[in-house]
Amino acid sequence: MCKNLIKNGALTSPLIVYNRTNARATAFSEKFEHVKAVSSVAEAIQPADIIFSCLGDDAAVEEFTKTALQSNDVKGKLFVDCSTIHPDTTRRVSEILELHGASFVACPVFGTPVMADAGQLVTILSGSKENIDRMKKYTIGVISRANIDLGDANVGGASMFKLLGNSFILSFVETIGEGMVLCEKLGLDQDQLKHWINLMFPGPLSMFAERMKSGDYYQREYPLMAVDLARKDAQHIINLANSVAVPVKSVEIADYYLGRVREYMGPNGDMASIYGAVRQASGLKFENQ
C-alpha cells in the first residue's frame, strides 16, 4: 500500500512510515524518494494530516490508538484504519479519537499480497461522508481497484463486512483442503483438480490449491496468513453470528482445523495449512512431500 501511495502520485508531501520493527521502515524508506522512516508513533503522527494504520489484531489497534493520543497532537487529523478487527473495537476507537478532536474512517481491505503490490485491493469504507471523501483519492487507482462505500450509518459496518467476506475465504480454504485430500485418497490426479479450480474459480481459490499441492502450506519461513490471525477472524465471525442467532458451521469447521494447525506448527502455521490438518484427520501425514 505504501509503495502504491508513492508510485501512483497520490501524495503532495513526503510519506512518513513507522513499523514496530524499525529496520523494515528504514529499509523501505531507502528504496524510494520522498519517504521518511521514523522510530515512534508520535514522530509519525505529529507532522501528518492523514494516518493510515494496518495492524494484526484488536489489541494492537487499541494500543496504537492509546499511544497516538499520548502524542497530544491528534486534533484535526484523520485516522484511517485498514485492520481486520471486531466492529465493537472499531466503534470504541472511533469514539475515543473523536472525543479528542480527531476523525476516523474504517477501511479494511480485501486482497492477496500480490493484489496489494499491484494496487488491486478492494477497500471497504465506513465513516462520515466528509471523512470518506477526504481519503477516497488514495483508494481507486492508487491502492485499490474498487471501493464498497457503506457510508456513515454504522462506523463498525466496514469491519462487519470484512469479517463476513473473510467467512467466505475461511470456508473456501477449508473446502479446497478437503477436496484436495479426497481427490488424492480416491486416486484422482490433484493436478487435474487444480486445473479445474483454475478454470472455474480463477484467482485466490486457484492460488490456495496451488499452495496446497506444491507443499508451500508448510514450507514457508513466514506464513502468508498466520494461523493466529486466521483464528482471530474466525472467532470474531462466530461471535457476530452468535449475536444474531445465525449458525456458521463452515467457519466453525475451519476454526477446528486451524486449531489443529496451531498444535502442529505453532505460530508459523498458515491458513492454507488447513490442508495438512485435513490430511492428518484422513490418516495421511501433515506434509504432502
GROMACS .gro file of C-alpha atoms in nm:
model
  289
    1MET     CA    1   0.000   0.000   0.000
    2CYS     CA    2   0.279   0.242   0.090
    3LYS     CA    3   0.456   0.172  -0.237
    4ASN     CA    4   0.143   0.248  -0.437
    5LEU     CA    5   0.081   0.573  -0.248
    6ILE     CA    6   0.421   0.682  -0.377
    7LYS     CA    7   0.419   0.522  -0.722
    8ASN     CA    8   0.074   0.641  -0.825
    9GLY     CA    9   0.138   1.005  -0.745
   10ALA     CA   10  -0.123   1.043  -0.474
   11LEU     CA   11   0.100   1.234  -0.233
   12THR     CA   12   0.173   1.606  -0.219
   13SER     CA   13   0.411   1.575   0.076
   14PRO     CA   14   0.661   1.312   0.196
   15LEU     CA   15   0.528   0.979   0.319
   16ILE     CA   16   0.616   0.912   0.682
   17VAL     CA   17   0.643   0.541   0.766
   18TYR     CA   18   0.655   0.366   1.100
   19ASN     CA   19   0.686  -0.003   1.176
   20ARG     CA   20   0.729  -0.170   1.512
   21THR     CA   21   1.033  -0.336   1.352
   22ASN     CA   22   1.227  -0.019   1.276
   23ALA     CA   23   1.459  -0.191   1.029
   24ARG     CA   24   1.163  -0.260   0.798
   25ALA     CA   25   1.061   0.105   0.788
   26THR     CA   26   1.421   0.212   0.728
   27ALA     CA   27   1.471  -0.042   0.450
   28PHE     CA   28   1.150   0.075   0.281
   29SER     CA   29   1.248   0.441   0.304
   30GLU     CA   30   1.583   0.366   0.138
   31LYS     CA   31   1.408   0.223  -0.170
   32PHE     CA   32   1.202   0.533  -0.251
   33GLU     CA   33   1.238   0.908  -0.263
   34HIS     CA   34   1.012   1.131  -0.054
   35VAL     CA   35   0.981   0.871   0.224
   36LYS     CA   36   1.087   0.932   0.582
   37ALA     CA   37   1.118   0.649   0.833
   38VAL     CA   38   1.058   0.733   1.199
   39SER     CA   39   1.112   0.533   1.516
   40SER     CA   40   0.798   0.616   1.714
   41VAL     CA   41   0.424   0.657   1.668
   42ALA     CA   42   0.444   1.017   1.793
   43GLU     CA   43   0.704   1.106   1.527
   44ALA     CA   44   0.476   0.964   1.261
   45ILE     CA   45   0.161   1.139   1.379
   46GLN     CA   46   0.279   1.488   1.467
   47PRO     CA   47   0.355   1.614   1.111
   48ALA     CA   48   0.078   1.411   0.941
   49ASP     CA   49  -0.272   1.509   0.830
   50ILE     CA   50  -0.392   1.158   0.746
   51ILE     CA   51  -0.269   0.849   0.930
   52PHE     CA   52  -0.317   0.505   0.773
   53SER     CA   53  -0.271   0.207   1.003
   54CYS     CA   54  -0.286  -0.167   0.938
   55LEU     CA   55  -0.233  -0.387   1.242
   56GLY     CA   56  -0.270  -0.755   1.324
   57ASP     CA   57  -0.541  -0.763   1.587
   58ASP     CA   58  -0.772  -0.565   1.811
   59ALA     CA   59  -0.525  -0.530   2.096
   60ALA     CA   60  -0.263  -0.381   1.862
   61VAL     CA   61  -0.517  -0.130   1.723
   62GLU     CA   62  -0.622  -0.019   2.070
   63GLU     CA   63  -0.260   0.010   2.184
   64PHE     CA   64  -0.176   0.218   1.876
   65THR     CA   65  -0.472   0.447   1.946
   66LYS     CA   66  -0.366   0.491   2.307
   67THR     CA   67  -0.010   0.575   2.200
   68ALA     CA   68  -0.138   0.816   1.936
   69LEU     CA   69  -0.343   1.004   2.194
   70GLN     CA   70  -0.040   1.030   2.420
   71SER     CA   71   0.129   1.234   2.148
   72ASN     CA   72  -0.117   1.515   2.236
   73ASP     CA   73  -0.137   1.606   1.869
   74VAL     CA   74  -0.439   1.438   1.708
   75LYS     CA   75  -0.685   1.726   1.678
   76GLY     CA   76  -0.797   1.776   1.317
   77LYS     CA   77  -0.619   1.463   1.194
   78LEU     CA   78  -0.790   1.181   1.006
   79PHE     CA   79  -0.715   0.823   1.115
   80VAL     CA   80  -0.782   0.554   0.852
   81ASP     CA   81  -0.768   0.203   0.993
   82CYS     CA   82  -0.720  -0.085   0.748
   83SER     CA   83  -0.704  -0.358   1.013
   84THR     CA   84  -0.939  -0.657   1.034
   85ILE     CA   85  -1.094  -0.620   1.379
   86HIS     CA   86  -1.424  -0.665   1.562
   87PRO     CA   87  -1.678  -0.387   1.491
   88ASP     CA   88  -1.702  -0.314   1.864
   89THR     CA   89  -1.330  -0.230   1.862
   90THR     CA   90  -1.379  -0.009   1.558
   91ARG     CA   91  -1.658   0.181   1.735
   92ARG     CA   92  -1.452   0.227   2.053
   93VAL     CA   93  -1.152   0.356   1.861
   94SER     CA   94  -1.365   0.592   1.654
   95GLU     CA   95  -1.539   0.731   1.962
   96ILE     CA   96  -1.220   0.794   2.160
   97LEU     CA   97  -1.046   0.962   1.866
   98GLU     CA   98  -1.345   1.187   1.803
   99LEU     CA   99  -1.355   1.281   2.173
  100HIS     CA  100  -1.001   1.413   2.125
  101GLY     CA  101  -1.088   1.614   1.812
  102ALA     CA  102  -0.970   1.364   1.551
  103SER     CA  103  -1.168   1.195   1.273
  104PHE     CA  104  -1.189   0.829   1.176
  105VAL     CA  105  -1.263   0.607   0.876
  106ALA     CA  106  -1.273   0.228   0.887
  107CYS     CA  107  -1.107   0.096   0.572
  108PRO     CA  108  -1.033  -0.278   0.586
  109VAL     CA  109  -0.915  -0.428   0.257
  110PHE     CA  110  -0.961  -0.748   0.061
  111GLY     CA  111  -0.683  -0.894  -0.149
  112THR     CA  112  -0.376  -1.116  -0.157
  113PRO     CA  113  -0.022  -0.974  -0.113
  114VAL     CA  114   0.017  -0.988  -0.493
  115MET     CA  115  -0.300  -0.782  -0.534
  116ALA     CA  116  -0.180  -0.532  -0.274
  117ASP     CA  117   0.152  -0.496  -0.455
  118ALA     CA  118  -0.032  -0.429  -0.782
  119GLY     CA  119  -0.270  -0.173  -0.627
  120GLN     CA  120  -0.564  -0.407  -0.689
  121LEU     CA  121  -0.717  -0.432  -0.343
  122VAL     CA  122  -1.088  -0.386  -0.269
  123THR     CA  123  -1.143  -0.126   0.003
  124ILE     CA  124  -1.443  -0.130   0.236
  125LEU     CA  125  -1.530   0.212   0.379
  126SER     CA  126  -1.743   0.330   0.669
  127GLY     CA  127  -1.749   0.666   0.842
  128SER     CA  128  -1.888   1.011   0.774
  129LYS     CA  129  -1.919   1.120   0.410
  130GLU     CA  130  -1.687   1.412   0.479
  131ASN     CA  131  -1.413   1.187   0.614
  132ILE     CA  132  -1.455   0.923   0.345
  133ASP     CA  133  -1.438   1.190   0.074
  134ARG     CA  134  -1.121   1.322   0.235
  135MET     CA  135  -0.935   0.993   0.190
  136LYS     CA  136  -1.106   0.842  -0.118
  137LYS     CA  137  -0.846   0.989  -0.354
  138TYR     CA  138  -0.599   0.738  -0.209
  139THR     CA  139  -0.814   0.436  -0.298
  140ILE     CA  140  -0.919   0.363  -0.659
  141GLY     CA  141  -0.621   0.395  -0.892
  142VAL     CA  142  -0.379   0.412  -0.600
  143ILE     CA  143  -0.410   0.121  -0.352
  144SER     CA  144  -0.733  -0.034  -0.482
  145ARG     CA  145  -0.937  -0.124  -0.788
  146ALA     CA  146  -1.277  -0.077  -0.624
  147ASN     CA  147  -1.449   0.067  -0.317
  148ILE     CA  148  -1.750  -0.062  -0.130
  149ASP     CA  149  -1.872   0.251   0.047
  150LEU     CA  150  -2.103   0.171   0.339
  151GLY     CA  151  -2.134   0.534   0.447
  152ASP     CA  152  -2.191   0.663   0.797
  153ALA     CA  153  -2.489   0.456   0.915
  154ASN     CA  154  -2.256   0.246   1.129
  155VAL     CA  155  -1.882   0.311   1.158
  156GLY     CA  156  -1.844  -0.057   1.251
  157GLY     CA  157  -2.009  -0.160   0.925
  158ALA     CA  158  -1.683  -0.196   0.732
  159SER     CA  159  -1.540  -0.425   0.999
  160MET     CA  160  -1.855  -0.640   0.990
  161PHE     CA  161  -1.840  -0.656   0.612
  162LYS     CA  162  -1.472  -0.754   0.614
  163LEU     CA  163  -1.537  -1.033   0.861
  164LEU     CA  164  -1.835  -1.151   0.654
  165GLY     CA  165  -1.609  -1.166   0.349
  166ASN     CA  166  -1.343  -1.350   0.545
  167SER     CA  167  -1.603  -1.608   0.645
  168PHE     CA  168  -1.625  -1.697   0.275
  169ILE     CA  169  -1.247  -1.719   0.245
  170LEU     CA  170  -1.208  -1.942   0.551
  171SER     CA  171  -1.486  -2.170   0.424
  172PHE     CA  172  -1.338  -2.181   0.072
  173VAL     CA  173  -0.992  -2.275   0.202
  174GLU     CA  174  -1.132  -2.550   0.422
  175THR     CA  175  -1.340  -2.686   0.130
  176ILE     CA  176  -1.041  -2.680  -0.106
  177GLY     CA  177  -0.833  -2.861   0.156
  178GLU     CA  178  -1.097  -3.132   0.191
  179GLY     CA  179  -1.132  -3.161  -0.186
  180MET     CA  180  -0.759  -3.195  -0.245
  181VAL     CA  181  -0.733  -3.469   0.019
  182LEU     CA  182  -1.041  -3.650  -0.110
  183CYS     CA  183  -0.902  -3.631  -0.463
  184GLU     CA  184  -0.577  -3.794  -0.351
  185LYS     CA  185  -0.744  -4.069  -0.149
  186LEU     CA  186  -0.978  -4.152  -0.439
  187GLY     CA  187  -0.673  -4.196  -0.662
  188LEU     CA  188  -0.752  -3.900  -0.886
  189ASP     CA  189  -0.495  -3.655  -1.022
  190GLN     CA  190  -0.464  -3.347  -0.799
  191ASP     CA  191  -0.316  -3.151  -1.089
  192GLN     CA  192  -0.636  -3.206  -1.282
  193LEU     CA  193  -0.844  -3.090  -0.986
  194LYS     CA  194  -0.620  -2.784  -0.952
  195HIS     CA  195  -0.669  -2.719  -1.325
  196TRP     CA  196  -1.048  -2.743  -1.284
  197ILE     CA  197  -1.041  -2.497  -0.989
  198ASN     CA  198  -0.840  -2.255  -1.203
  199LEU     CA  199  -1.090  -2.288  -1.489
  200MET     CA  200  -1.395  -2.243  -1.270
  201PHE     CA  201  -1.265  -2.015  -0.992
  202PRO     CA  202  -0.951  -1.837  -1.114
  203GLY     CA  203  -0.768  -1.611  -0.873
  204PRO     CA  204  -0.729  -1.664  -0.497
  205LEU     CA  205  -0.902  -2.007  -0.488
  206SER     CA  206  -0.668  -2.138  -0.754
  207MET     CA  207  -0.376  -1.989  -0.561
  208PHE     CA  208  -0.472  -2.181  -0.247
  209ALA     CA  209  -0.498  -2.507  -0.441
  210GLU     CA  210  -0.151  -2.446  -0.583
  211ARG     CA  211  -0.007  -2.371  -0.238
  212MET     CA  212  -0.152  -2.696  -0.108
  213LYS     CA  213  -0.036  -2.913  -0.398
  214SER     CA  214   0.316  -2.764  -0.403
  215GLY     CA  215   0.375  -2.804  -0.028
  216ASP     CA  216   0.405  -2.428   0.020
  217TYR     CA  217   0.148  -2.453   0.300
  218TYR     CA  218   0.413  -2.592   0.538
  219GLN     CA  219   0.744  -2.495   0.374
  220ARG     CA  220   0.738  -2.115   0.409
  221GLU     CA  221   0.968  -1.944   0.658
  222TYR     CA  222   0.692  -1.693   0.734
  223PRO     CA  223   0.320  -1.758   0.680
  224LEU     CA  224   0.121  -1.555   0.428
  225MET     CA  225  -0.180  -1.563   0.661
  226ALA     CA  226  -0.069  -1.660   1.009
  227VAL     CA  227  -0.282  -1.917   1.186
  228ASP     CA  228  -0.337  -1.694   1.491
  229LEU     CA  229  -0.469  -1.411   1.273
  230ALA     CA  230  -0.695  -1.652   1.083
  231ARG     CA  231  -0.831  -1.787   1.413
  232LYS     CA  232  -0.884  -1.432   1.539
  233ASP     CA  233  -1.102  -1.364   1.235
  234ALA     CA  234  -1.288  -1.693   1.278
  235GLN     CA  235  -1.366  -1.618   1.642
  236HIS     CA  236  -1.488  -1.267   1.556
  237ILE     CA  237  -1.714  -1.413   1.284
  238ILE     CA  238  -1.854  -1.677   1.520
  239ASN     CA  239  -1.911  -1.409   1.787
  240LEU     CA  240  -2.101  -1.185   1.544
  241ALA     CA  241  -2.306  -1.475   1.410
  242ASN     CA  242  -2.398  -1.590   1.761
  243SER     CA  243  -2.512  -1.236   1.845
  244VAL     CA  244  -2.782  -1.262   1.576
  245ALA     CA  245  -2.852  -1.637   1.613
  246VAL     CA  246  -2.707  -1.740   1.275
  247PRO     CA  247  -2.519  -2.074   1.255
  248VAL     CA  248  -2.183  -2.055   1.072
  249LYS     CA  249  -2.086  -2.421   1.075
  250SER     CA  250  -1.838  -2.390   0.788
  251VAL     CA  251  -1.640  -2.129   0.981
  252GLU     CA  252  -1.652  -2.343   1.295
  253ILE     CA  253  -1.508  -2.637   1.098
  254ALA     CA  254  -1.234  -2.416   0.953
  255ASP     CA  255  -1.152  -2.292   1.303
  256TYR     CA  256  -1.135  -2.651   1.429
  257TYR     CA  257  -0.876  -2.737   1.164
  258LEU     CA  258  -0.686  -2.413   1.230
  259GLY     CA  259  -0.665  -2.524   1.592
  260ARG     CA  260  -0.503  -2.849   1.478
  261VAL     CA  261  -0.264  -2.646   1.260
  262ARG     CA  262  -0.167  -2.437   1.564
  263GLU     CA  263  -0.096  -2.752   1.765
  264TYR     CA  264   0.121  -2.900   1.490
  265MET     CA  265   0.306  -2.595   1.353
  266GLY     CA  266   0.280  -2.336   1.628
  267PRO     CA  267   0.252  -1.966   1.530
  268ASN     CA  268   0.421  -2.030   1.194
  269GLY     CA  269   0.115  -2.219   1.074
  270ASP     CA  270  -0.069  -2.073   0.776
  271MET     CA  271  -0.437  -2.060   0.684
  272ALA     CA  272  -0.355  -2.284   0.385
  273SER     CA  273  -0.213  -2.536   0.634
  274ILE     CA  274  -0.575  -2.643   0.692
  275TYR     CA  275  -0.490  -2.885   0.411
  276GLY     CA  276  -0.229  -3.053   0.632
  277ALA     CA  277  -0.477  -3.081   0.920
  278VAL     CA  278  -0.736  -3.241   0.691
  279ARG     CA  279  -0.467  -3.481   0.569
  280GLN     CA  280  -0.395  -3.584   0.928
  281ALA     CA  281  -0.765  -3.633   1.001
  282SER     CA  282  -0.777  -3.860   0.694
  283GLY     CA  283  -0.490  -4.081   0.806
  284LEU     CA  284  -0.216  -3.913   0.599
  285LYS     CA  285   0.095  -3.723   0.701
  286PHE     CA  286   0.053  -3.348   0.758
  287GLU     CA  287   0.321  -3.284   0.494
  288ASN     CA  288   0.243  -3.397   0.140
  289GLN     CA  289   0.607  -3.425   0.029
   0.00000   0.00000   0.00000
